[in-house]
Structure formats: C-alpha cells, structure tokens
Coordinates of C-alpha atoms and ligand atoms in Angstrom, one line a residue:
M31 CA 40.0 64.9 -45.7
K32 CA 39.9 62.9 -42.7
F33 CA 38.2 59.5 -42.2
D34 CA 38.3 56.9 -39.7
T35 CA 40.0 54.3 -41.3
I36 CA 41.1 54.0 -45.1
L37 CA 41.4 51.1 -46.5
I38 CA 43.2 51.3 -50.3
G39 CA 42.6 47.0 -52.0
G40 CA 39.3 46.7 -53.9
G41 CA 39.4 43.0 -54.2
M42 CA 37.6 41.1 -51.6
S43 CA 39.3 41.6 -48.4
A44 CA 39.1 45.2 -48.7
L45 CA 35.0 45.2 -49.3
V46 CA 34.6 42.9 -46.3
C47 CA 37.0 44.8 -44.0
G48 CA 35.4 48.2 -45.0
I49 CA 31.1 47.1 -45.1
R50 CA 32.5 44.8 -41.7
L51 CA 33.9 48.5 -40.2
Q52 CA 31.1 50.8 -41.9
K53 CA 28.5 48.7 -40.6
A54 CA 29.8 49.1 -36.9
G55 CA 29.8 53.2 -37.7
R56 CA 33.2 54.5 -39.4
K57 CA 34.0 56.4 -41.5
C58 CA 35.7 54.7 -44.7
L59 CA 37.2 55.9 -47.8
M60 CA 38.4 52.6 -50.1
V61 CA 40.8 53.6 -52.9
S62 CA 41.1 51.0 -55.2
A63 CA 43.1 51.0 -58.6
G64 CA 41.6 48.7 -60.7
Q65 CA 40.9 44.8 -61.7
N66 CA 40.6 42.1 -58.4
A67 CA 41.4 38.4 -58.2
L68 CA 37.4 38.9 -58.1
H69 CA 37.4 39.1 -61.6
F70 CA 39.3 35.4 -62.4
S71 CA 37.5 34.2 -59.3
S72 CA 35.6 30.1 -60.0
G73 CA 32.6 31.8 -58.2
A74 CA 33.8 28.7 -55.2
F75 CA 35.6 30.0 -51.8
G76 CA 38.3 27.9 -50.7
L77 CA 38.7 27.8 -47.4
L78 CA 42.1 25.4 -46.7
G79 CA 42.0 22.3 -49.2
R80 CA 45.6 21.2 -48.5
L81 CA 48.1 21.1 -46.0
S82 CA 51.0 23.2 -47.9
D83 CA 53.1 19.2 -48.0
G84 CA 49.9 18.8 -50.2
T85 CA 47.5 16.5 -48.1
P86 CA 43.6 16.4 -48.8
V87 CA 42.8 18.1 -46.1
T88 CA 38.1 16.9 -45.9
E89 CA 37.3 19.4 -43.1
P90 CA 39.3 22.7 -42.4
L91 CA 38.5 23.4 -39.1
K92 CA 39.7 20.2 -38.0
V93 CA 43.3 20.8 -38.9
L94 CA 44.6 24.5 -38.7
F95 CA 46.3 23.1 -35.5
S96 CA 48.7 21.5 -37.8
L97 CA 49.4 25.2 -39.4
P98 CA 52.2 27.3 -38.7
E99 CA 52.0 29.5 -35.8
K100 CA 52.9 32.7 -39.3
H101 CA 50.3 31.5 -40.5
P102 CA 46.8 34.3 -40.6
Y103 CA 44.5 31.2 -39.9
S104 CA 46.8 30.4 -36.1
K105 CA 47.3 34.2 -35.8
I106 CA 43.5 35.0 -35.8
G107 CA 43.3 32.6 -33.5
T108 CA 40.8 28.8 -33.4
D109 CA 37.9 30.3 -31.5
K110 CA 37.6 33.4 -33.3
L111 CA 38.0 31.7 -37.1
T112 CA 35.1 29.5 -36.3
E113 CA 32.9 32.3 -35.1
Y114 CA 33.6 34.1 -38.3
V115 CA 33.4 30.7 -40.7
A116 CA 30.4 30.8 -39.1
A117 CA 29.6 34.4 -39.6
V118 CA 30.3 34.5 -43.7
P119 CA 26.3 33.0 -44.9
A120 CA 24.7 35.7 -43.7
F121 CA 27.3 38.1 -44.0
F122 CA 27.5 37.5 -47.8
K123 CA 23.6 37.6 -48.1
E124 CA 23.8 40.9 -46.2
C125 CA 25.1 41.7 -49.5
G126 CA 23.0 39.9 -51.8
I127 CA 25.1 37.5 -52.3
E128 CA 23.9 33.7 -51.5
L129 CA 26.5 31.0 -50.5
H130 CA 26.1 27.6 -50.4
Q131 CA 27.9 24.5 -48.2
V132 CA 28.5 20.8 -48.3
S133 CA 26.2 19.0 -46.0
P134 CA 28.4 18.4 -43.0
S135 CA 29.5 14.8 -41.4
D136 CA 28.3 13.8 -38.4
T137 CA 32.1 13.7 -37.3
S138 CA 32.6 16.9 -37.6
R139 CA 29.7 18.1 -35.6
S140 CA 31.0 17.2 -32.6
E141 CA 34.6 18.7 -32.5
V142 CA 33.8 22.2 -34.1
G143 CA 31.2 23.2 -32.0
E144 CA 28.1 25.2 -34.8
A145 CA 30.7 25.8 -38.0
I146 CA 30.9 22.8 -39.0
V147 CA 32.6 22.3 -42.2
R148 CA 33.4 20.0 -45.0
N149 CA 34.7 21.0 -48.3
G150 CA 32.6 20.1 -51.6
Y151 CA 33.7 20.1 -54.9
R152 CA 33.8 22.4 -58.4
M153 CA 34.4 21.3 -61.3
T154 CA 36.9 23.5 -62.9
P155 CA 36.9 24.7 -66.7
M156 CA 39.1 22.0 -67.5
G157 CA 37.1 19.2 -66.2
T158 CA 39.1 19.2 -63.4
L159 CA 37.6 19.2 -59.2
K160 CA 39.0 21.4 -56.5
P161 CA 37.8 21.7 -53.0
A162 CA 35.2 24.5 -51.9
W163 CA 34.4 25.6 -48.9
L164 CA 30.9 28.2 -49.8
A165 CA 30.1 28.7 -53.4
M166 CA 27.6 30.9 -55.3
K167 CA 24.2 30.3 -55.2
D168 CA 24.9 29.2 -59.2
V169 CA 28.0 27.3 -58.6
T170 CA 27.8 23.8 -58.2
L171 CA 29.3 21.8 -55.4
L172 CA 29.9 18.2 -55.7
E173 CA 29.0 16.2 -52.4
S174 CA 32.7 14.3 -52.8
K175 CA 34.9 13.8 -55.9
D176 CA 33.3 10.1 -56.9
Q177 CA 29.8 11.8 -57.1
M178 CA 28.2 10.7 -60.0
L179 CA 26.5 14.1 -61.5
G180 CA 24.9 12.6 -64.1
S181 CA 24.4 9.4 -66.6
K182 CA 24.5 11.2 -69.8
A183 CA 25.2 15.1 -70.3
L184 CA 24.0 17.6 -72.8
I185 CA 27.0 19.8 -73.2
V186 CA 26.2 22.9 -74.7
N187 CA 28.0 26.4 -76.2
F188 CA 27.6 29.1 -78.1
A189 CA 28.9 28.8 -81.5
G190 CA 31.9 30.5 -81.4
F191 CA 32.7 31.3 -78.1
L192 CA 36.2 29.8 -77.0
D193 CA 36.8 30.2 -73.2
F194 CA 34.2 27.4 -72.7
N195 CA 36.8 24.2 -73.5
T196 CA 33.0 21.3 -73.7
R197 CA 35.9 19.4 -74.7
F198 CA 37.7 19.0 -71.5
I199 CA 34.9 19.2 -70.0
A200 CA 33.6 16.4 -71.2
E201 CA 37.0 14.0 -70.7
G202 CA 36.7 15.3 -67.7
L203 CA 32.7 14.1 -67.3
E204 CA 33.5 10.6 -69.5
R205 CA 36.7 10.1 -66.6
R206 CA 33.6 9.8 -64.0
G207 CA 31.5 7.7 -66.1
T208 CA 28.8 9.9 -66.6
S209 CA 28.5 9.8 -71.3
C210 CA 28.9 13.8 -73.3
R211 CA 27.0 15.2 -76.3
I212 CA 28.5 18.6 -77.2
E213 CA 25.5 20.8 -79.0
V214 CA 26.5 24.4 -80.3
V215 CA 23.8 27.1 -79.9
K216 CA 22.9 30.1 -82.3
L217 CA 21.6 33.6 -80.6
N218 CA 21.5 36.5 -83.3
D219 CA 22.5 39.0 -80.8
V220 CA 26.0 36.3 -80.0
E221 CA 26.3 36.3 -83.7
N222 CA 26.4 40.3 -83.6
I223 CA 29.4 40.4 -80.9
R224 CA 31.6 36.8 -82.9
K225 CA 31.8 39.5 -85.7
N226 CA 34.5 41.0 -83.9
P227 CA 36.3 37.4 -82.3
T228 CA 38.1 40.0 -79.7
E229 CA 34.4 40.8 -79.1
M230 CA 33.5 37.5 -78.0
R231 CA 34.1 37.4 -74.7
S232 CA 32.3 36.0 -71.0
V233 CA 31.5 39.3 -69.9
N234 CA 30.1 40.2 -73.1
I235 CA 27.5 37.0 -73.4
A236 CA 26.1 37.7 -69.9
R237 CA 25.2 41.3 -71.4
V238 CA 23.7 40.2 -74.2
M239 CA 22.2 37.0 -72.7
T240 CA 20.0 40.0 -69.6
R241 CA 18.0 40.6 -72.0
E242 CA 14.5 39.1 -71.7
E243 CA 14.4 37.4 -75.0
N244 CA 17.8 36.7 -75.4
W245 CA 17.5 34.2 -72.3
K246 CA 14.8 32.7 -73.2
E247 CA 15.4 31.5 -76.7
F248 CA 18.2 30.3 -75.4
G249 CA 16.6 28.4 -72.9
H250 CA 13.6 27.4 -75.4
K251 CA 16.8 26.5 -78.2
V252 CA 18.6 24.2 -75.1
G253 CA 15.7 22.5 -73.9
G254 CA 14.8 21.0 -77.2
L255 CA 18.7 20.1 -77.4
V256 CA 17.7 18.1 -74.6
K257 CA 17.0 14.2 -75.8
D258 CA 17.1 12.0 -72.8
E259 CA 20.0 13.6 -71.0
D260 CA 20.0 13.8 -67.2
L261 CA 22.6 16.8 -66.9
V262 CA 22.3 19.7 -69.2
I263 CA 25.9 22.1 -68.3
L264 CA 26.0 25.8 -69.8
P265 CA 28.8 28.0 -69.3
E266 CA 28.0 30.4 -67.0
V267 CA 27.5 33.7 -68.0
F268 CA 24.8 34.5 -66.8
G269 CA 23.3 37.0 -64.5
L270 CA 25.8 40.7 -64.4
V271 CA 23.4 42.1 -61.4
N272 CA 22.0 38.9 -59.9
D273 CA 21.5 35.0 -60.6
E274 CA 17.7 35.1 -61.0
I275 CA 18.6 34.0 -64.7
T276 CA 20.2 31.0 -63.3
G277 CA 17.1 30.1 -61.1
W278 CA 14.7 30.9 -65.4
L279 CA 17.2 29.2 -66.8
R280 CA 17.1 25.9 -64.9
E281 CA 13.2 26.2 -64.5
M282 CA 13.1 25.9 -68.2
I283 CA 15.7 22.8 -69.2
P284 CA 13.7 19.8 -68.5
A285 CA 17.1 18.7 -66.6
K286 CA 19.3 19.3 -63.9
V287 CA 21.0 21.8 -65.7
M288 CA 24.6 23.0 -64.1
F289 CA 27.2 25.9 -65.1
I290 CA 30.6 25.3 -65.6
G291 CA 33.3 28.4 -65.2
T292 CA 34.8 30.0 -68.8
M293 CA 37.9 31.1 -68.6
P294 CA 38.4 34.4 -67.6
P295 CA 37.1 37.1 -66.8
S296 CA 34.7 35.6 -64.3
V297 CA 31.1 36.6 -64.4
P298 CA 29.4 35.4 -61.1
G299 CA 33.3 36.3 -59.9
I300 CA 32.1 40.6 -61.6
R301 CA 28.9 40.0 -60.5
A302 CA 30.0 39.2 -56.3
Q303 CA 32.9 42.8 -56.4
M304 CA 29.7 44.4 -57.5
L305 CA 27.1 43.5 -55.3
L306 CA 30.6 43.9 -52.5
K307 CA 31.3 47.6 -54.1
K308 CA 27.6 47.9 -53.3
A309 CA 26.9 47.2 -49.4
F310 CA 30.2 49.1 -49.0
E311 CA 28.8 52.4 -50.5
A312 CA 25.1 51.8 -49.1
A313 CA 26.7 51.0 -46.2
G314 CA 27.8 54.6 -46.3
G315 CA 31.8 53.7 -47.4
T316 CA 33.7 55.9 -49.7
F317 CA 34.8 54.3 -52.7
L318 CA 37.5 55.7 -55.3
M319 CA 37.4 54.1 -58.1
G320 CA 40.8 54.0 -60.3
D321 CA 43.4 55.1 -58.1
T322 CA 46.5 54.2 -56.4
A323 CA 47.5 55.3 -53.3
V324 CA 51.1 56.8 -53.2
D325 CA 52.9 59.1 -51.1
P326 CA 52.7 57.6 -47.7
V327 CA 53.6 59.6 -44.6
I328 CA 54.9 58.2 -40.9
E329 CA 55.5 59.2 -38.1
D330 CA 56.7 58.1 -34.8
G331 CA 55.3 54.2 -35.9
M332 CA 52.7 55.3 -37.1
V333 CA 50.6 56.4 -40.2
K334 CA 48.8 60.1 -40.5
S335 CA 48.4 60.5 -44.2
I336 CA 48.9 58.9 -47.8
K337 CA 47.9 60.5 -51.1
T338 CA 46.5 59.8 -54.3
Q339 CA 47.5 59.7 -58.1
N340 CA 44.1 61.3 -59.7
L341 CA 43.9 63.6 -56.0
G342 CA 47.4 65.1 -56.3
E343 CA 48.6 67.9 -53.7
I344 CA 45.4 66.4 -51.2
R345 CA 46.5 64.9 -48.1
L346 CA 43.9 61.4 -47.0
E347 CA 44.4 60.9 -42.8
A348 CA 42.7 58.7 -41.4
D349 CA 43.2 57.4 -37.9
N350 CA 43.9 54.0 -39.1
F351 CA 45.0 52.3 -42.5
V352 CA 44.4 49.0 -43.9
L353 CA 46.7 47.0 -46.9
A354 CA 44.4 45.0 -48.4
S355 CA 46.7 45.8 -51.9
G356 CA 46.6 41.8 -53.0
N357 CA 50.4 40.0 -53.5
L358 CA 52.1 40.2 -56.9
F359 CA 48.9 39.4 -58.6
G360 CA 47.5 42.7 -57.5
K361 CA 50.2 44.8 -58.1
G362 CA 50.6 45.0 -53.7
L363 CA 54.0 43.3 -54.0
E364 CA 56.9 43.8 -57.1
A365 CA 59.7 42.1 -58.0
T366 CA 62.9 43.1 -59.7
P367 CA 65.3 40.5 -60.4
D368 CA 67.1 40.2 -56.4
K369 CA 64.1 41.0 -54.4
V370 CA 60.4 41.8 -54.2
T371 CA 59.4 44.8 -52.0
E372 CA 55.7 46.7 -51.1
P373 CA 55.5 49.7 -53.4
V374 CA 53.2 51.9 -51.3
F375 CA 54.8 51.9 -48.1
G376 CA 57.7 50.3 -47.9
L377 CA 57.6 47.1 -45.3
D378 CA 58.9 44.1 -44.7
V379 CA 57.7 41.0 -47.6
D380 CA 58.4 37.4 -46.0
F381 CA 60.1 35.9 -49.4
P382 CA 63.0 33.5 -50.3
E383 CA 67.1 35.3 -51.0
G384 CA 67.7 33.3 -53.9
R385 CA 66.0 33.5 -56.9
K386 CA 66.6 30.1 -57.6
D387 CA 64.0 29.6 -54.7
W388 CA 61.4 31.6 -55.9
C389 CA 59.7 29.8 -58.5
D390 CA 59.6 26.1 -59.5
E391 CA 60.6 25.6 -63.5
D392 CA 57.7 22.9 -63.7
F393 CA 55.0 25.8 -63.9
F394 CA 52.5 22.8 -63.3
A395 CA 55.0 23.0 -59.4
P396 CA 53.5 24.4 -55.9
Q397 CA 55.6 27.9 -56.2
N398 CA 56.9 30.0 -54.0
F399 CA 56.5 33.4 -55.5
S400 CA 52.7 32.7 -55.0
G401 CA 52.9 32.3 -51.5
F402 CA 55.1 35.5 -50.6
G403 CA 53.5 38.5 -48.2
V404 CA 53.9 41.2 -45.7
V405 CA 55.1 40.6 -42.6
T406 CA 53.2 41.5 -39.6
D407 CA 52.6 40.9 -35.9
N408 CA 50.1 38.6 -34.1
K409 CA 46.9 42.0 -35.2
F410 CA 48.2 42.0 -38.8
R411 CA 49.8 44.8 -38.0
A412 CA 52.5 45.9 -41.3
V413 CA 56.3 45.6 -40.4
K414 CA 58.8 47.6 -41.9
G415 CA 62.2 47.9 -40.8
G416 CA 62.0 44.7 -38.3
E417 CA 59.1 47.6 -36.3
T418 CA 55.5 47.5 -36.1
I419 CA 53.7 50.2 -37.7
G420 CA 50.7 51.0 -35.1
N421 CA 47.8 51.8 -36.9
L422 CA 48.3 50.2 -40.9
F423 CA 46.9 46.7 -40.6
V424 CA 46.7 44.1 -43.7
A425 CA 44.6 42.6 -45.2
G426 CA 43.6 39.5 -47.5
S427 CA 46.7 38.3 -50.0
E428 CA 48.9 40.8 -49.2
V429 CA 49.3 38.9 -45.5
G430 CA 52.5 36.8 -45.8
G431 CA 52.7 33.5 -44.0
C432 CA 50.4 31.1 -46.0
N433 CA 50.9 30.1 -49.4
S434 CA 46.7 30.6 -50.4
L435 CA 47.1 29.3 -54.0
Q436 CA 49.3 25.8 -53.2
E437 CA 46.7 25.4 -50.0
G438 CA 43.3 26.6 -51.5
S439 CA 42.7 29.2 -48.1
G440 CA 42.8 32.2 -51.1
A441 CA 38.9 33.2 -50.1
G442 CA 39.2 31.9 -46.4
V443 CA 42.0 34.1 -45.7
A444 CA 40.5 37.2 -48.0
I445 CA 37.9 36.8 -45.8
L446 CA 38.8 36.0 -42.6
T447 CA 41.8 38.4 -42.5
A448 CA 40.1 41.3 -43.4
M449 CA 37.0 40.5 -40.7
S450 CA 39.3 40.2 -38.3
V451 CA 41.6 43.5 -38.7
A452 CA 38.0 45.2 -38.5
D453 CA 37.5 43.8 -35.4
N454 CA 41.5 45.1 -34.3
I455 CA 40.7 48.6 -35.4
L456 CA 36.5 48.1 -33.4
A457 CA 38.2 46.7 -30.4
L458 CA 41.2 50.4 -30.3
Ligands
LIG31 C1 43.7 34.6 -60.6 C2 42.6 33.9 -59.6 C3 41.7 33.6 -59.2 C4 41.2 33.0 -57.7 N1 40.4 32.5 -57.6 C5 39.9 32.1 -56.8 C6 38.8 31.2 -56.2 O1 38.5 30.8 -57.3 N2 38.8 30.9 -55.1 C7 39.6 31.4 -54.0 O2 38.6 31.0 -53.6 N3 40.2 32.2 -54.4 C8 41.3 32.6 -56.0 N4 41.9 33.8 -56.1 C9 42.1 33.2 -54.3 C10 42.3 35.5 -53.7 O3 43.5 35.4 -54.0 C11 41.4 35.5 -52.7 O4 40.1 35.0 -53.2 C12 41.0 37.2 -52.6 O5 39.7 37.3 -53.6 C13 42.6 38.5 -53.0 O6 41.1 38.8 -52.4 P1 42.1 40.4 -52.2 O7 41.5 41.9 -51.9 O8 43.4 40.1 -50.8 O9 43.4 40.8 -53.4 P2 42.8 41.1 -54.3 O10 41.8 40.8 -54.8 O11 44.5 40.8 -55.6 O12 43.1 42.7 -54.7 C14 44.2 43.7 -54.5 C15 43.3 45.0 -54.8 O13 44.7 46.6 -54.4 C16 45.1 47.1 -55.8 N5 45.7 47.7 -55.5 C17 47.1 47.2 -54.8 N6 48.1 48.4 -55.4 C18 47.6 49.4 -55.2 C19 47.3 51.2 -54.5 N7 48.9 50.8 -54.4 N8 46.6 51.7 -54.7 C20 44.8 51.5 -54.5 N9 44.8 50.6 -55.3 C21 45.7 49.2 -55.4 C22 45.1 46.3 -57.0 O14 43.9 46.9 -58.1 C23 43.1 44.7 -56.4 O15 41.9 45.9 -57.2 C24 42.3 33.5 -57.1 C25 43.2 34.5 -56.8 C26 44.0 35.1 -58.5 C27 45.2 35.5 -58.9

C-alpha cells in the first residue's frame, strides 16, 4: 500500500500536520497506537509561559530571539512562526474548535505586526494560575494574574465526584479575594454511576450529561442554589461532542459561570481530539486506530516502508514519513537505566549522559527528562547515527531542543512544528 505521507502518532501534532497535508491534496495515512496528551489536556494551549531560567513571559512573540538555536521555534524562524501563530485560531475553527485569547496590549502591536499574542491565565484544578495563549471556548482565560473573578463564588460539584477538588479551588479563589461557598448536586443518572465508584470519572459523567433532561435538571438545580453570588464554578464535564451544553448552562444560571478542569481524563481535550480526527478523515485521510508502527526499512538515507502490529506482513510505503509519537509520555521515547532511545527508527536522542542529570529528586522542581527529544536538522528531518534521513520528519513533543513542560509551550510546539513539517513536505 502506497501513500504520499504516513504519520506515526494521533495526538495534536500528527493531526494538525495530517489535516494540513490532506487539505493540500496529499494522500495521508495516520497510524495511532492509543491515548495521547490531549486526553489529559487543560483545554488551554501554551505558546511560551516561561524562559528556561524560569523568567515569566507575557508576550511570547517578543522573546523568540532569546531562545537557543536548537529550540524548535528558532528552527521555524520568527517570520514563519508569526504567520503560523496568526493562522491557528482559523485552522481550529475549520475543525469545529473555537478558541479564544486575551486581548493584546498596545505595546505588542507595533513589534509583531498582525499576530499579537499576550498570555492569559487559566485556573488549574488545584486552584492555581497557569499562563496560556489560547483556550477552548468553555475554558475561562483571565486577562491578568490579578483579575478579580467575582466577589462571591458558588462552587458546585456532583455528589461523590472526587476528581473535582472544590476545597483546593476555593482556597485558590479565597487567596485572590473571592469568598466561596461549596454545594453538591445529586442527579439520578449520576447516582447510578456512583454505585460503582471506579466509574465516577469525568468522561462517564459527561456521557450522562449529554442527555437534555440531565443537563437541564442540573442547570435548574444550580440556578436554585445561587443566592447573592456573582460567580458560579462548575466542573468541566459537559460537552464530549461539542461545547453547546456549556453555553446553554451559562444561559440558565443567573451568575457568571466558569468551568474548571477536573483530574484527567479531560472532557475538552477528548472533544478536541475527536474533532481533529474527524477533520482529518473528512479531508480524506485514513486513520488506523489502536495500531503501532514497527519495523521500518531505511535505504540510502530514506525510509522506504514501515509495518504495523495489526497489519502483519503488509508493508506500508510512502514518499515521506512524519514521526509524531510524543516523548516519554506518548512512548515515542523509551528509557532504560542507562539510555533513552527512540523505539521505531532508532533515531538519535538528545539527553544527558549521566542518569543523575535526568531528573531532580524534588518532585516539583523542573525535570530534565520532560525535555528529552529526537535530534533534527533545521527542517525537522530526523537524524540517525549523525546522518539526516531525507524523508523522515519529526513533529510535536518528540522534537528535542526544548523542555515544553518547564516553559509552558506544549501545544505551541506541537501545533507550530506540525505546520512547519507539513509546509516542508509540501515544498519538496
Ligand atoms: C499529561 C499531559 C498534559 C498536557 N496538558 C497540556 C495542556 O493543557 N496545554 C498544553 O499546551 N500542553 C499540554 N501538554 C503538552 C503536550 O505535550 C502537547 O500539548 C501536545 O498535545 C503533544 O502532542 P503530540 O502529538 O506531540 O504527542 P502526544 O499527544 O503524546 O501523542 C503521541 C501519540 O503517538 C502515539 N504513538 C507512540 N508511538 C507510536 C507508534 N510506534 N505507532 C503509532 N503511534 C504511536 C501515542 O500513542 C500517542 O497517541 C500536556 C502534556 C502531557 C503529558
């Protein structure tokens, strides 16, 4: 079987790259082993929240020049990066995902032309604030760290739902001057899930809440609980398929409504993954779900074909290949006690020799291992044994050169490297 491009992944980066290629008329196959980071995502996208020394970043496009040469953003280059950043909201909108961002400051306007980016802040399930570039429509972004959300908040949870920690959220809000009251709501269909405590997870509640009678009953009950509060906080368990229910709940409840993420799995993240996959398939792409790429043939510095675990002896050929298999989290990298490897092609990986430099014993300190990635040239072509493979491109968190977790650039690196790789392939 022959394709123009075979993508190995199925997360944000493989999907963005695949959609861009497919829309440009290329015939793509995506091989996806399973869960990806979107299933755990906050529904907010980071572009650059901090420099590697921890300095907070307010306007990401203004500090690109200070990033090291091997950083993926430096490889894309300021002009292309600015163009891609501006194009992202429209790209996602075409896939059915509406994104919003905080308004820019006047000072950012003059220096970066049309693409104006100022970081907003999203509230985490722990009640803390994290910088974010874009957010899905139902995820609230604060204009600044000091923005007051409300003077009095009502935080409502489902009885028995432990993955939404109302106490942490209340503490976070109270530190910011908002007084809080916590209430729980019982609904018959949710009580049925509760009979088996292991089923009491965000996605199962979201499934129950897709039924009109359930979200309406929930909305009425929450509305009835509001006294003099100007803010209502709810868990993000609405809208597996689209974000309409969150809009309807906002209309029903007589206060400003804010949805805050639960412990994983993430309902907005799963929705984003499903909509991107749908867009890839609608554009004509083929998606092999639950299959793993193995056993490549590489000849004369070019990948000729791969196999997959499910298709057995059938070889899949393509002109170009994209490795978007995530890092250690996605199993795009594997670690043994003394080395870190890329398991499909055996590519060169950027990691420190001494294992003591892989991680910090302080769990909350920045961790080097989250920055390990595959070595690439300036066009994101993979390097194996010091030699570039001409038709194997790397996108997303598998790309080395930055520590996305530490610098808050996860989605940015995934989306922008994917766009760049697609354009590099189209330019061949
Ligand atoms: C838990 C978690 C939460 C995060 N939350 C956020 C957030 O809220 N905001 C943000 O900006 N960033 C977040 N990030 C950063 C995240 O890395 C990026 O946002 C982005 O989603 C990464 O996408 P990716 O496609 O590069 O990799 P992944 O999402 O890891 O996808 C890799 C995919 O490749 C598949 N795969 C691996 N090997 C093979 C193989 N041999 N054959 C076939 N398929 C294979 C995996 O199964 C997986 O589906 C988070 C990261 C993690 C780990």
